Short mmCIF file of C-alpha atoms in Angstrom, two decimals:
data_model
loop_
_atom_site.label_atom_id
_atom_site.label_comp_id
_atom_site.label_asym_id
_atom_site.label_seq_id
_atom_site.Cartn_x
_atom_site.Cartn_y
_atom_site.Cartn_z
CA MET A 14 69.87 162.48 -69.88
CA LYS A 15 67.85 159.48 -68.80
CA GLN A 16 66.76 159.93 -65.19
CA ARG A 17 66.44 156.23 -64.30
CA ILE A 18 68.87 153.49 -65.29
CA THR A 19 68.24 149.79 -64.75
CA ILE A 20 71.29 147.55 -64.49
CA LEU A 21 70.82 143.80 -64.85
CA MET A 22 73.58 141.88 -63.07
CA LEU A 23 74.11 138.28 -64.18
CA GLY A 24 75.58 136.01 -61.50
CA GLY A 25 76.45 138.87 -59.16
CA GLY A 26 74.47 137.66 -56.16
CA ARG A 27 77.23 138.55 -53.69
CA ARG A 28 78.38 141.79 -55.36
CA VAL A 29 76.62 144.19 -53.00
CA SER A 30 79.56 146.59 -52.87
CA MET A 31 79.60 146.87 -56.66
CA ALA A 32 75.85 147.48 -56.74
CA GLU A 33 76.26 150.29 -54.23
CA LEU A 34 79.12 151.79 -56.25
CA LEU A 35 76.96 151.76 -59.38
CA LYS A 36 74.22 153.57 -57.48
CA GLU A 37 76.71 156.18 -56.25
CA SER A 38 77.90 156.64 -59.81
CA GLY A 39 74.35 157.17 -61.01
CA LYS A 40 73.84 159.96 -58.48
CA ARG A 41 77.02 161.69 -59.65
CA LEU A 42 75.78 161.50 -63.23
CA GLY A 43 72.28 162.70 -62.34
CA ALA A 44 70.44 159.41 -62.66
CA GLU A 45 68.76 156.96 -60.30
CA VAL A 46 70.21 153.47 -60.68
CA GLN A 47 68.06 150.41 -60.07
CA VAL A 48 69.94 147.12 -59.75
CA VAL A 49 68.29 143.85 -60.77
CA GLY A 50 70.00 140.51 -60.19
CA TYR A 51 69.51 137.35 -62.25
CA GLU A 52 70.09 134.38 -59.94
CA LEU A 53 69.09 130.75 -59.41
CA ILE A 54 67.56 131.75 -56.08
CA THR A 55 66.22 135.14 -55.04
CA LYS A 56 67.39 135.15 -51.43
CA VAL A 57 70.97 136.26 -52.07
CA PRO A 58 72.94 139.19 -50.58
CA LEU A 59 72.26 141.37 -53.64
CA ALA A 60 68.61 141.51 -52.57
CA SER A 61 69.70 144.01 -49.91
CA ALA A 62 70.72 146.45 -52.65
CA GLY A 63 68.14 145.79 -55.34
CA LYS A 64 65.67 143.40 -56.87
CA VAL A 65 66.48 139.76 -57.69
CA VAL A 66 64.76 137.76 -60.42
CA GLN A 67 64.90 133.97 -60.39
CA GLY A 68 66.65 132.67 -63.48
CA LEU A 69 68.04 129.50 -65.01
CA ALA A 70 71.39 127.74 -64.70
CA TRP A 71 74.04 128.92 -67.15
CA ASP A 72 74.19 125.51 -68.82
CA ASP A 73 70.42 125.37 -69.33
CA PRO A 74 69.72 125.43 -73.11
CA ARG A 75 66.95 127.97 -72.47
CA VAL A 76 69.10 130.46 -70.56
CA GLU A 77 69.88 132.82 -73.45
CA ASP A 78 66.20 133.26 -74.28
CA ASP A 79 65.44 133.70 -70.59
CA VAL A 80 68.07 136.40 -70.09
CA VAL A 81 66.72 138.26 -73.13
CA ARG A 82 63.19 137.97 -71.72
CA VAL A 83 64.20 139.29 -68.30
CA ALA A 84 66.27 142.12 -69.78
CA GLN A 85 63.30 143.22 -71.89
CA GLU A 86 60.76 142.85 -69.08
CA GLN A 87 62.94 144.84 -66.68
CA GLU A 88 63.78 147.38 -69.42
CA ALA A 89 67.46 146.89 -68.66
CA ASP A 90 69.72 149.69 -69.87
CA ILE A 91 72.94 147.89 -68.90
CA LEU A 92 73.83 144.20 -68.64
CA ILE A 93 76.84 143.25 -66.48
CA PRO A 94 77.95 139.59 -66.21
CA TYR A 95 80.00 138.47 -63.21
CA SER A 96 80.89 134.83 -63.81
CA ASN A 97 82.65 133.21 -66.75
CA ALA A 98 79.50 131.42 -67.87
CA ALA A 99 77.49 134.62 -67.50
CA VAL A 100 79.99 136.46 -69.72
CA GLU A 101 79.51 133.89 -72.49
CA VAL A 102 75.73 134.22 -72.23
CA ALA A 103 75.91 138.03 -72.21
CA ALA A 104 78.17 138.02 -75.27
CA LYS A 105 75.83 135.70 -77.16
CA VAL A 106 72.67 137.71 -76.46
CA LYS A 107 74.26 141.13 -76.99
CA SER A 108 73.03 141.43 -80.57
CA ARG A 109 69.49 140.54 -79.47
CA LEU A 110 69.38 143.44 -77.02
CA PRO A 111 70.21 146.52 -79.12
CA ASP A 112 68.83 148.89 -76.48
CA THR A 113 70.90 147.35 -73.67
CA PHE A 114 74.56 148.26 -73.23
CA SER A 115 76.81 145.33 -72.28
CA PRO A 116 80.55 146.00 -71.80
CA VAL A 117 81.74 142.53 -72.83
CA CYS A 118 83.98 141.05 -75.51
CA ASP A 119 82.71 138.70 -78.22
CA ALA A 120 81.69 135.15 -77.32
CA ASP A 121 84.48 133.41 -79.27
CA THR A 122 87.19 135.43 -77.50
CA ALA A 123 85.61 134.76 -74.11
CA ALA A 124 85.49 131.01 -74.81
CA VAL A 125 89.25 130.94 -75.46
CA PHE A 126 90.07 132.75 -72.21
CA PHE A 127 87.80 130.49 -70.16
CA ASP A 128 89.72 127.40 -71.30
CA LYS A 129 93.09 127.69 -69.55
CA LEU A 130 94.86 125.41 -72.02
CA GLU A 131 93.57 127.26 -75.08
CA ALA A 132 94.32 130.58 -73.39
CA ALA A 133 97.94 129.55 -72.73
CA LYS A 134 98.31 128.62 -76.40
CA ALA A 135 96.89 131.99 -77.44
CA PHE A 136 99.18 133.88 -75.04
CA LYS A 137 102.23 132.05 -76.34
CA ALA A 138 101.25 132.64 -79.97
CA ALA A 139 100.92 136.36 -79.22
CA GLY A 140 104.40 136.44 -77.68
CA MET A 141 103.24 136.99 -74.10
CA PRO A 142 105.51 135.76 -71.28
CA ILE A 143 103.88 132.81 -69.50
CA PRO A 144 105.14 130.04 -67.20
CA ARG A 145 106.67 127.14 -69.06
CA THR A 146 103.83 124.92 -70.22
CA TYR A 147 104.16 121.15 -70.42
CA SER A 148 102.58 118.05 -71.75
CA VAL A 149 102.72 115.11 -69.35
CA LEU A 150 105.61 113.56 -71.26
CA ASN A 151 107.95 116.55 -71.01
CA ALA A 152 106.89 117.91 -67.62
CA GLU A 153 109.56 119.01 -65.18
CA LEU A 154 108.99 119.15 -61.45
CA PRO A 155 107.68 120.88 -59.50
CA ALA A 156 104.64 121.35 -61.72
CA ILE A 157 101.19 122.77 -61.17
CA ALA A 158 98.04 121.33 -62.74
CA LYS A 159 94.99 123.57 -63.19
CA PRO A 160 91.57 122.41 -64.42
CA ARG A 161 91.05 123.84 -67.90
CA HIS A 162 87.66 125.23 -66.98
CA GLY A 163 88.23 125.71 -63.25
CA ARG A 164 87.38 128.80 -61.20
CA PHE A 165 88.16 130.15 -57.73
CA SER A 166 91.39 128.08 -57.53
CA ARG A 167 89.35 124.87 -57.23
CA GLY A 168 91.03 121.62 -58.19
CA ILE A 169 94.54 123.06 -58.52
CA LYS A 170 97.27 120.56 -57.62
CA VAL A 171 101.03 120.94 -57.17
CA PHE A 172 103.19 117.92 -57.99
CA THR A 173 106.71 117.13 -56.84
CA ASN A 174 106.56 113.46 -57.80
CA MET A 175 106.26 112.32 -61.43
CA ASP A 176 104.36 109.14 -60.53
CA ASP A 177 101.67 111.22 -58.82
CA LEU A 178 101.40 113.48 -61.85
CA MET A 179 101.06 110.50 -64.19
CA GLN A 180 98.19 109.17 -62.07
CA LEU A 181 96.19 112.39 -62.36
CA LYS A 182 92.74 111.44 -63.67
CA ASN A 183 91.49 113.06 -66.87
CA ILE A 184 94.86 114.70 -67.39
CA LYS A 185 93.74 116.16 -70.73
CA ASP A 186 91.36 118.36 -68.75
CA TYR A 187 94.28 120.15 -67.07
CA LEU A 188 96.79 122.83 -67.95
CA ILE A 189 100.22 121.78 -66.67
CA GLN A 190 102.84 124.45 -66.07
CA ALA A 191 106.03 125.02 -64.14
CA TYR A 192 105.31 125.73 -60.48
CA ILE A 193 106.94 128.92 -59.23
CA PRO A 194 107.15 128.74 -55.43
CA ASN A 195 108.42 132.27 -54.72
CA HIS A 196 105.84 134.52 -56.31
CA LYS A 197 103.35 137.32 -55.87
CA GLU A 198 100.00 137.59 -57.61
CA TYR A 199 98.77 140.76 -59.29
CA THR A 200 95.55 141.73 -61.03
CA VAL A 201 95.26 144.67 -63.42
CA ASP A 202 91.73 146.11 -63.53
CA CYS A 203 90.97 147.66 -66.92
CA TYR A 204 88.19 149.37 -68.80
CA VAL A 205 88.16 149.62 -72.59
CA THR A 206 85.49 151.49 -74.55
CA GLN A 207 83.64 149.78 -77.38
CA SER A 208 85.74 151.86 -79.79
CA GLY A 209 88.94 150.47 -78.25
CA GLU A 210 90.13 153.34 -76.05
CA VAL A 211 91.81 152.09 -72.87
CA LEU A 212 90.55 154.30 -70.05
CA CYS A 213 92.25 152.72 -67.04
CA LYS A 214 94.78 150.05 -66.08
CA VAL A 215 95.17 149.68 -62.32
CA PRO A 216 97.51 147.00 -60.92
CA ARG A 217 96.88 145.65 -57.44
CA LEU A 218 98.75 143.12 -55.37
CA ARG A 219 96.60 140.27 -54.08
CA LEU A 220 97.73 140.04 -50.45
CA GLU A 221 95.16 137.52 -49.23
CA ILE A 222 93.01 135.17 -51.29
CA SER A 223 90.08 133.05 -50.16
CA GLY A 224 88.40 130.70 -52.61
CA GLY A 225 90.20 132.39 -55.48
CA GLU A 226 88.92 135.87 -54.54
CA SER A 227 90.90 138.77 -53.09
CA THR A 228 90.04 139.51 -49.48
CA ARG A 229 92.98 141.87 -49.00
CA ALA A 230 94.63 143.84 -51.81
CA VAL A 231 96.61 147.03 -52.42
CA THR A 232 97.00 149.16 -55.53
CA CYS A 233 100.53 149.38 -56.92
CA ARG A 234 101.78 151.84 -59.53
CA LEU A 235 103.81 149.51 -61.74
CA PRO A 236 104.41 151.01 -65.22
CA GLU A 237 105.84 147.73 -66.54
CA LEU A 238 102.71 145.83 -65.58
CA GLN A 239 100.45 148.55 -66.96
CA LYS A 240 102.26 148.39 -70.30
CA MET A 241 102.02 144.60 -70.37
CA ALA A 242 98.28 144.82 -69.72
CA GLY A 243 97.95 147.32 -72.55
CA ASP A 244 99.78 144.92 -74.87
CA VAL A 245 97.31 142.15 -73.98
CA ILE A 246 94.33 144.42 -74.64
CA GLU A 247 95.75 145.41 -78.02
CA ALA A 248 96.75 141.87 -79.03
CA PHE A 249 93.30 140.42 -78.39
CA LYS A 250 91.23 143.51 -79.28
CA LEU A 251 89.54 143.44 -75.89
CA ARG A 252 86.58 145.63 -75.06
CA GLY A 253 84.64 146.52 -71.96
CA LEU A 254 85.44 145.14 -68.52
CA VAL A 255 88.73 143.25 -68.28
CA ASN A 256 90.93 141.97 -65.48
CA ILE A 257 94.33 140.51 -66.27
CA GLN A 258 96.19 138.31 -63.78
CA TYR A 259 99.96 138.08 -63.51
CA LEU A 260 102.43 136.08 -61.47
CA TYR A 261 105.59 137.86 -60.37
CA ASP A 262 108.51 135.42 -60.25
CA GLU A 263 110.60 136.78 -57.37
CA ASP A 264 113.62 134.59 -58.11
CA ARG A 265 113.89 135.71 -61.74
CA ASP A 266 112.40 139.21 -61.43
CA ARG A 267 109.78 138.80 -64.15
CA TYR A 268 106.04 139.07 -64.65
CA LEU A 269 104.22 136.14 -66.24
CA LEU A 270 100.74 136.29 -67.72
CA MET A 271 98.35 133.87 -66.04
CA GLU A 272 94.78 134.72 -67.01
CA VAL A 273 92.69 137.20 -68.95
CA ASN A 274 89.16 137.54 -67.61
CA PRO A 275 86.80 139.68 -69.72
CA ARG A 276 84.68 140.76 -66.75
CA LEU A 277 84.88 142.56 -63.43
CA ALA A 278 87.17 140.98 -60.86
CA SER A 279 85.82 140.45 -57.36
CA GLY A 280 88.55 142.75 -56.00
CA VAL A 281 87.88 145.60 -58.44
CA VAL A 282 86.40 147.57 -55.54
CA CYS A 283 89.98 148.23 -54.42
CA SER A 284 90.83 149.92 -57.72
CA ILE A 285 87.55 151.84 -57.78
CA ARG A 286 88.04 153.17 -54.26
CA ALA A 287 91.57 154.16 -55.29
CA GLY A 288 90.04 156.47 -57.88
CA ALA A 289 89.49 154.41 -61.04
CA PRO A 290 85.96 155.51 -62.09
CA ILE A 291 84.93 152.19 -63.58
CA PRO A 292 81.24 152.48 -62.55
CA ASP A 293 81.17 155.94 -64.16
CA TYR A 294 82.66 154.45 -67.32
CA ILE A 295 80.00 151.74 -67.49
CA ILE A 296 77.09 154.12 -67.00
CA GLY A 297 78.67 156.96 -68.96
CA GLU A 298 79.36 154.84 -72.02
CA SER A 299 75.80 153.50 -71.95
CA LEU A 300 74.54 157.10 -72.01
CA GLY A 301 76.96 158.30 -74.65
CA ILE A 302 78.70 160.71 -72.27
CA PRO A 303 82.27 161.73 -73.23
CA LEU A 304 84.74 159.70 -71.14
CA HIS A 305 88.29 160.51 -70.11
CA ALA A 306 91.18 158.21 -69.26
CA CYS A 307 92.19 158.01 -65.61
CA ASP A 308 95.76 157.53 -64.42
CA ASP A 309 95.66 159.64 -61.26
CA TRP A 310 94.32 156.86 -59.04
CA CYS A 311 95.90 156.56 -55.59
CA ASP A 312 98.87 154.26 -55.19
CA ASN A 313 99.05 152.04 -52.07
CA THR A 314 95.29 152.01 -51.49
CA LEU A 315 94.58 149.00 -49.27
CA MET A 316 91.31 147.08 -49.33
CA THR A 317 90.41 144.50 -46.71
CA ARG A 318 87.12 142.64 -46.46
CA TYR A 319 84.83 141.28 -43.77
CA TRP A 320 81.68 139.18 -43.59
CA LYS A 321 78.28 140.84 -43.35
CA GLU A 322 74.96 139.05 -43.05
CA VAL A 323 71.72 139.58 -44.96
CA ILE A 324 68.65 138.28 -43.13
CA PHE A 325 65.40 137.12 -44.77
CA TYR A 326 62.39 136.69 -42.46
CA ASN A 327 59.48 134.29 -43.03
CA SER A 328 61.48 132.43 -45.64
#
């Protein structure tokens, strides 16, 4: 077995906990893990857990070549993207890095999921339950408008007045759906091998959210939600790291598919600490180690987060 593993993290500048979990996993598997971050600036929290290389913006036309260069220079064994744009870059350069394992789906699939309007169309075509989706002309109130390419809940607007909805600028850049006031939000953290074996599906309730990220969450053993997540994985032939978001409509007792994100969720630490060995899966699959499905994770495992500072002197 390889004694040293280098993991290149794209856009994971704040994911210190995940970096530490990957290092712990390496020790269990008998390898030393070195984490390298690819960021616009090098003074980011991840620097406290590894090395950070200054990179380019995701919309820079040179970024794919630059990521390939850095991966080769750092002799990266594993490439893990953390943002939507980073996933698309990782998917596009995957074939250019045959010696680097990257647990991502193909670029075309990722592009559909990162456009909320196109994703809703794909979900509906696959027979997945989703909130009623409108055009402006047939919208019923209350309605919620989400930027097609938005992240972290930015730019989301709820409308109770049709005149206000009609005045929304660049309305074609939004997904408009029925607003469900009494709801709970769930994420299902999944890992799927490159051969298509689903190794884990862990639902967690998002109790508190800040800037679109879970700051307080608890694992929930919900067989119905696990099955629904499995159906999504099968329908779209997903591979690698996946998190699937659902809305639970409390008034009508139903789960509605909201988003499919082919990457690690920020709150995945909750599922990992509950017993889902996702870091082991990432490293193990890169090494060709036999992997086993996990469904004995701990129900009702609560995660809560706090701020911690990283200080850079003489900067």
